[in-house]
Amino acid sequence: MEYEAVIGLEVHAQVKTRTKMFCGCKNEYGGEPNTHVCPVCLGLPGALPAPNVEAIRQTILTGLMLDCRIAEVCKFDRKNYFYPDQAKNYQITQFDMPLCIGGGVVLDKYAFPKEVQKEVYAAAEKKIRLNRIHLEEDVAKSTHYATESGIDFNRCGTPLMEIVSEADMRTPEEAFAYLTTLKRILNYGDVSDADMEKGQMRCDVNVSVRPVGQTKFGTKCELKNLNSISGARRALAYEIQRQIETVRGGGVITQETRRWDDAAGQTYVMRSKEDAHDYRYFPDPDLLPVRTDSGLRAEAEARLPELPRQKKERLVTALGLSEYQAEVLAADKALGDYFEVAVGDTKHGAAIANYIINDFLATEPDTADIQIPARHFSQLAELVSDGKINSKQAKEVLAEMLVSREEPALIVKKKGLEQVTDLGALEAFCDEAIAANPKSVADYQSGKLGAINALKGFVMKKTKGQANPALVDEVLKKKL
Ligand code: ADP
Ligand code: MG
Ligand code: ZN
């Protein structure tokens, strides 16, 4: 029997704000532990939370970018549990009235792992539906040492949104593309840096298997706190295999929470359904419900950016890029913006995209802070379209430009690459070619027009490739 996987993701993303979710402490990491704290985020008795309106705005913006319905009224609830990372013994979250409902993520084809992109480009686009997005506070960060543990409350109380998908994914590669596409959209909206390696985005993976053709879901396992997109893909590949082997061997899957060990390449049981928490959710009596239709929604709407997919469409239709080129450039906001500055109002979009994707990206994978002035790319394209250098020479200039960061025109001069376009000089070379190749001349004149190529080759060799090929062709034809 053939089996397929069913996958749903719960993604936590840190929301970009100046201060924490319910107090005025700085929303900032990397400082001395326990320096951005106050009675509210330390959970001292009697402290009162006040919601951060900017965090609500950013989450509404996320909902708008992901096509969600924005609730007109939402509220905050207490999720009760006892653990050192949350000193007040409950986390403020949203239970039955979240801020954003429904929505979806259309998977970018370029967001899939390289090995499967060919098949993906040949297939139709796939949309992963969302269930909800709610806003909550993050907990403190614990670090376990050999004989003791440390806890840093700088993170406690910082705003966190939880984006819950429907169980619409079927392969580890789709989960990979989902996380990649989602991160890209969060970056475009500037709502979260969403870097999983830095803990700014964390992901719980829910996965079950079922016989192909069966509509009912199988029993799921949840893999907690994956901290990279490729790690999520590896964890899923392992877990799907484990579940399929279990059912094939006559076993049953029990609902449990598992931990992925990336180094060992295995998942382990953390807890079974029997020890599931009862969180005793109830509305937080310290916080009023929030109305979004009193201006918050409109303020978020005013911030809606051009999204990656819209940018891609525009690069194809307005600048003449291929679908692939447009996706590569739209995938990275900083790179896409740089590209658009480079093109400016020239007509060289496709050529510049080619330089950037094929040459620049190969040497400079960090695109956040590009040192080469953008106009150097348009100047290079200009030199080619004006016939000053040919496309082979352009590659040489480009290689030099990426290293020395000098202007292409200067590099052309230094290297003596300028094409010979001086008619007098070209005529002399053509005469020489004709004198030295009587057979080719005779062939051409008897109708074998291809024989002219030998003469052109002669001129190019004599000029070390610097003759303007179109001019040589013209002069030779006239003389013959
Ligand atoms: P829980 O209450 O255990 O967190 P939810 O119903 O809230 O479960 O779902 C959490 C996530 O698990 C969602 O992304 C959902 O799509 C996914 N999910 C639910 N059931 C299954 C299943 N049988 N197989 C795979 N994923 C599932
Ligand atoms: Mg869950
Ligand atoms: Zn505080």
Tab-separated table of C-alpha atoms in Angstrom, residues 167-411:
chain	number	residue	atom	x	y	z
A	167	ALA	CA	-2.899	20.459	7.391
A	168	ASP	CA	-2.532	21.151	3.639
A	169	MET	CA	1.092	20.156	3.072
A	170	ARG	CA	1.980	16.701	1.780
A	171	THR	CA	5.784	16.615	1.529
A	172	PRO	CA	8.800	17.902	3.488
A	173	GLU	CA	9.630	20.019	0.417
A	174	GLU	CA	6.245	21.768	0.589
A	175	ALA	CA	6.861	22.535	4.267
A	176	PHE	CA	10.285	23.929	3.276
A	177	ALA	CA	8.688	26.129	0.596
A	178	TYR	CA	5.941	27.234	2.997
A	179	LEU	CA	8.443	28.414	5.614
A	180	THR	CA	10.616	30.094	2.974
A	181	THR	CA	7.669	31.902	1.366
A	182	LEU	CA	6.275	32.928	4.752
A	183	LYS	CA	9.617	34.337	5.927
A	184	ARG	CA	9.857	36.324	2.686
A	185	ILE	CA	6.426	37.897	3.183
A	186	LEU	CA	7.152	38.774	6.835
A	187	ASN	CA	10.391	40.449	5.672
A	188	TYR	CA	8.604	42.429	2.945
A	189	GLY	CA	6.140	43.786	5.490
A	190	ASP	CA	8.979	44.507	7.936
A	191	VAL	CA	6.865	42.824	10.626
A	192	SER	CA	9.561	40.285	11.585
A	193	ASP	CA	13.118	39.458	10.556
A	194	ALA	CA	11.945	35.834	10.879
A	195	ASP	CA	15.436	34.339	10.885
A	196	MET	CA	15.006	30.788	12.220
A	197	GLU	CA	18.710	30.405	12.977
A	198	LYS	CA	18.449	33.428	15.282
A	199	GLY	CA	15.282	32.153	16.965
A	200	GLN	CA	13.191	34.973	15.471
A	201	MET	CA	10.963	32.364	13.851
A	202	ARG	CA	10.341	28.951	15.416
A	203	CYS	CA	8.244	26.140	14.125
A	204	ASP	CA	6.284	23.165	15.465
A	205	VAL	CA	5.574	20.533	12.869
A	206	ASN	CA	2.466	18.296	13.010
A	207	VAL	CA	2.571	15.224	10.809
A	208	SER	CA	0.558	12.083	10.190
A	209	VAL	CA	0.407	9.484	7.421
A	210	ARG	CA	-2.540	7.803	5.672
A	211	PRO	CA	-3.057	5.400	2.779
A	212	VAL	CA	-3.240	7.289	-0.544
A	213	GLY	CA	-6.914	7.780	-1.351
A	214	GLN	CA	-8.118	7.898	2.259
A	215	THR	CA	-9.670	11.268	3.181
A	216	LYS	CA	-9.609	10.877	6.961
A	217	PHE	CA	-6.404	12.100	8.654
A	218	GLY	CA	-4.209	9.652	10.534
A	219	THR	CA	-3.019	10.173	14.122
A	220	LYS	CA	-0.513	13.028	14.249
A	221	CYS	CA	2.760	13.517	16.059
A	222	GLU	CA	4.068	16.972	16.853
A	223	LEU	CA	7.766	17.825	16.480
A	224	LYS	CA	8.575	20.766	18.739
A	225	ASN	CA	10.728	23.835	18.202
A	226	LEU	CA	12.574	23.244	14.951
A	227	ASN	CA	15.155	25.947	14.456
A	228	SER	CA	15.978	25.956	10.772
A	229	ILE	CA	14.020	25.540	7.560
A	230	SER	CA	16.267	22.755	6.313
A	231	GLY	CA	16.063	21.133	9.774
A	232	ALA	CA	12.259	21.086	9.500
A	233	ARG	CA	12.580	19.369	6.131
A	234	ARG	CA	14.997	16.746	7.488
A	235	ALA	CA	12.882	16.145	10.605
A	236	LEU	CA	9.775	15.601	8.463
A	237	ALA	CA	11.545	13.235	6.070
A	238	TYR	CA	12.674	11.108	9.015
A	239	GLU	CA	9.357	11.202	10.866
A	240	ILE	CA	7.256	10.359	7.798
A	241	GLN	CA	9.486	7.352	7.119
A	242	ARG	CA	9.223	6.274	10.756
A	243	GLN	CA	5.435	6.472	10.736
A	244	ILE	CA	5.098	4.628	7.422
A	245	GLU	CA	7.398	1.852	8.619
A	246	THR	CA	5.423	1.598	11.851
A	247	VAL	CA	2.055	1.143	10.119
A	248	ARG	CA	3.520	-1.142	7.436
A	249	GLY	CA	4.894	-3.311	10.247
A	250	GLY	CA	1.396	-3.611	11.718
A	251	GLY	CA	1.964	-1.038	14.478
A	252	VAL	CA	-0.161	1.979	15.366
A	253	ILE	CA	0.909	5.626	15.686
A	254	THR	CA	0.187	7.061	19.107
A	255	GLN	CA	-0.378	10.787	19.452
A	256	GLU	CA	2.716	12.239	21.040
A	257	THR	CA	5.082	15.192	21.120
A	258	ARG	CA	8.528	14.380	19.793
A	259	ARG	CA	11.859	16.135	19.716
A	260	TRP	CA	14.102	16.269	16.620
A	261	ASP	CA	17.820	15.796	17.158
A	262	ASP	CA	19.407	17.268	14.030
A	263	ALA	CA	22.875	15.898	14.779
A	264	ALA	CA	21.606	12.353	15.343
A	265	GLY	CA	19.043	12.654	12.522
A	266	GLN	CA	16.294	11.124	14.661
A	267	THR	CA	13.134	12.053	16.567
A	268	TYR	CA	12.532	11.036	20.199
A	269	VAL	CA	9.394	10.915	22.348
A	270	MET	CA	9.039	13.931	24.661
A	271	ARG	CA	5.559	13.292	26.032
A	272	SER	CA	2.490	11.287	25.084
A	273	LYS	CA	-1.107	12.480	24.896
A	274	GLU	CA	-1.724	11.182	28.415
A	275	ASP	CA	0.525	13.825	29.933
A	276	ALA	CA	-1.012	16.621	27.836
A	277	HIS	CA	-1.504	19.882	29.757
A	278	ASP	CA	-4.867	21.249	30.736
A	279	TYR	CA	-4.167	24.933	30.320
A	280	ARG	CA	-7.446	26.152	31.896
A	281	TYR	CA	-7.761	29.042	29.440
A	282	PHE	CA	-9.887	31.990	30.540
A	283	PRO	CA	-10.140	35.654	29.453
A	284	ASP	CA	-7.475	37.805	31.083
A	285	PRO	CA	-9.421	40.093	33.433
A	286	ASP	CA	-6.599	42.676	33.319
A	287	LEU	CA	-7.039	43.331	29.587
A	288	LEU	CA	-10.000	44.733	27.669
A	289	PRO	CA	-11.025	43.232	24.318
A	290	VAL	CA	-9.510	45.098	21.340
A	291	ARG	CA	-11.535	46.668	18.519
A	292	THR	CA	-9.643	46.755	15.225
A	293	ASP	CA	-12.254	48.753	13.319
A	294	SER	CA	-11.577	51.886	15.353
A	295	GLY	CA	-8.588	52.811	13.175
A	296	LEU	CA	-6.049	50.038	13.795
A	297	ARG	CA	-7.046	48.152	10.687
A	298	ALA	CA	-6.906	51.277	8.530
A	299	GLU	CA	-3.448	52.128	9.894
A	300	ALA	CA	-2.215	48.649	9.019
A	301	GLU	CA	-3.750	48.873	5.549
A	302	ALA	CA	-1.838	52.091	4.908
A	303	ARG	CA	1.394	50.123	5.426
A	304	LEU	CA	0.609	47.292	3.003
A	305	PRO	CA	3.739	46.872	0.859
A	306	GLU	CA	4.120	45.465	-2.628
A	307	LEU	CA	4.350	41.715	-1.936
A	308	PRO	CA	6.947	39.337	-3.406
A	309	ARG	CA	4.469	37.887	-5.901
A	310	GLN	CA	3.373	41.336	-7.072
A	311	LYS	CA	6.980	42.411	-7.433
A	312	LYS	CA	7.721	39.297	-9.451
A	313	GLU	CA	4.803	40.034	-11.804
A	314	ARG	CA	5.982	43.600	-12.271
A	315	LEU	CA	9.579	42.564	-13.010
A	316	VAL	CA	8.275	40.238	-15.733
A	317	THR	CA	5.786	42.601	-17.343
A	318	ALA	CA	7.511	45.970	-16.909
A	319	LEU	CA	11.192	44.996	-17.145
A	320	GLY	CA	11.057	41.960	-19.406
A	321	LEU	CA	12.624	39.429	-17.057
A	322	SER	CA	12.007	35.693	-17.271
A	323	GLU	CA	9.804	34.133	-14.581
A	324	TYR	CA	12.900	32.566	-13.027
A	325	GLN	CA	14.935	35.800	-13.003
A	326	ALA	CA	12.020	37.699	-11.486
A	327	GLU	CA	11.575	35.103	-8.736
A	328	VAL	CA	15.253	35.092	-7.794
A	329	LEU	CA	15.287	38.878	-7.506
A	330	ALA	CA	11.918	39.197	-5.751
A	331	ALA	CA	12.920	36.464	-3.291
A	332	ASP	CA	15.379	38.792	-1.572
A	333	LYS	CA	13.925	42.226	-0.858
A	334	ALA	CA	17.297	43.964	-0.526
A	335	LEU	CA	18.597	42.399	-3.747
A	336	GLY	CA	15.394	43.179	-5.660
A	337	ASP	CA	15.516	46.815	-4.570
A	338	TYR	CA	19.192	47.030	-5.561
A	339	PHE	CA	18.390	45.563	-8.967
A	340	GLU	CA	15.683	48.147	-9.575
A	341	VAL	CA	18.063	50.992	-8.721
A	342	ALA	CA	20.634	49.483	-11.101
A	343	VAL	CA	18.151	49.304	-13.994
A	344	GLY	CA	16.842	52.815	-13.344
A	345	ASP	CA	15.185	54.076	-16.519
A	346	THR	CA	17.412	52.089	-18.878
A	347	LYS	CA	16.106	49.286	-21.080
A	348	HIS	CA	18.692	46.817	-19.803
A	349	GLY	CA	16.628	44.900	-17.218
A	350	ALA	CA	17.240	41.438	-18.635
A	351	ALA	CA	20.997	41.980	-19.135
A	352	ILE	CA	21.475	43.387	-15.644
A	353	ALA	CA	19.369	40.577	-14.124
A	354	ASN	CA	21.678	38.139	-15.891
A	355	TYR	CA	24.836	39.822	-14.516
A	356	ILE	CA	23.409	39.910	-11.008
A	357	ILE	CA	22.029	36.370	-10.908
A	358	ASN	CA	24.779	34.527	-12.781
A	359	ASP	CA	27.884	36.441	-11.754
A	360	PHE	CA	27.247	38.701	-8.812
A	361	LEU	CA	25.327	36.196	-6.644
A	362	ALA	CA	28.000	33.548	-7.207
A	363	THR	CA	30.646	35.783	-5.654
A	364	GLU	CA	28.566	37.739	-3.150
A	365	PRO	CA	25.934	35.696	-1.330
A	366	ASP	CA	25.375	38.384	1.334
A	367	THR	CA	23.058	40.880	-0.276
A	368	ALA	CA	22.121	42.969	2.753
A	369	ASP	CA	24.882	45.523	2.255
A	370	ILE	CA	26.135	45.558	-1.336
A	371	GLN	CA	29.316	47.604	-1.812
A	372	ILE	CA	29.235	47.913	-5.603
A	373	PRO	CA	27.424	51.072	-6.782
A	374	ALA	CA	24.254	49.975	-8.579
A	375	ARG	CA	24.882	52.244	-11.578
A	376	HIS	CA	27.998	50.212	-12.469
A	377	PHE	CA	25.691	47.456	-13.684
A	378	SER	CA	23.748	49.763	-15.989
A	379	GLN	CA	26.972	51.302	-17.266
A	380	LEU	CA	28.254	47.846	-18.159
A	381	ALA	CA	25.043	46.992	-20.007
A	382	GLU	CA	25.280	50.351	-21.776
A	383	LEU	CA	28.845	49.643	-22.952
A	384	VAL	CA	27.612	46.424	-24.566
A	385	SER	CA	24.507	47.884	-26.168
A	386	ASP	CA	26.546	50.805	-27.569
A	387	GLY	CA	28.910	48.301	-29.188
A	388	LYS	CA	31.916	49.511	-27.184
A	389	ILE	CA	32.622	46.002	-25.903
A	390	ASN	CA	31.168	42.611	-26.832
A	391	SER	CA	29.333	40.314	-24.441
A	392	LYS	CA	32.353	38.102	-23.884
A	393	GLN	CA	34.409	41.108	-22.876
A	394	ALA	CA	31.561	42.272	-20.656
A	395	LYS	CA	31.980	39.097	-18.592
A	396	GLU	CA	35.674	39.914	-18.182
A	397	VAL	CA	34.913	43.481	-17.097
A	398	LEU	CA	32.213	42.205	-14.746
A	399	ALA	CA	34.609	39.775	-13.059
A	400	GLU	CA	37.038	42.637	-12.520
A	401	MET	CA	34.318	45.033	-11.382
A	402	LEU	CA	33.093	42.584	-8.725
A	403	VAL	CA	36.586	42.425	-7.255
A	404	SER	CA	37.959	45.968	-7.661
A	405	ARG	CA	34.552	47.749	-7.471
A	406	GLU	CA	35.822	50.116	-10.161
A	407	GLU	CA	33.656	51.665	-12.848
A	408	PRO	CA	33.256	49.439	-15.922
A	409	ALA	CA	34.307	52.260	-18.276
A	410	LEU	CA	37.556	52.636	-16.353
A	411	ILE	CA	38.207	48.892	-16.403
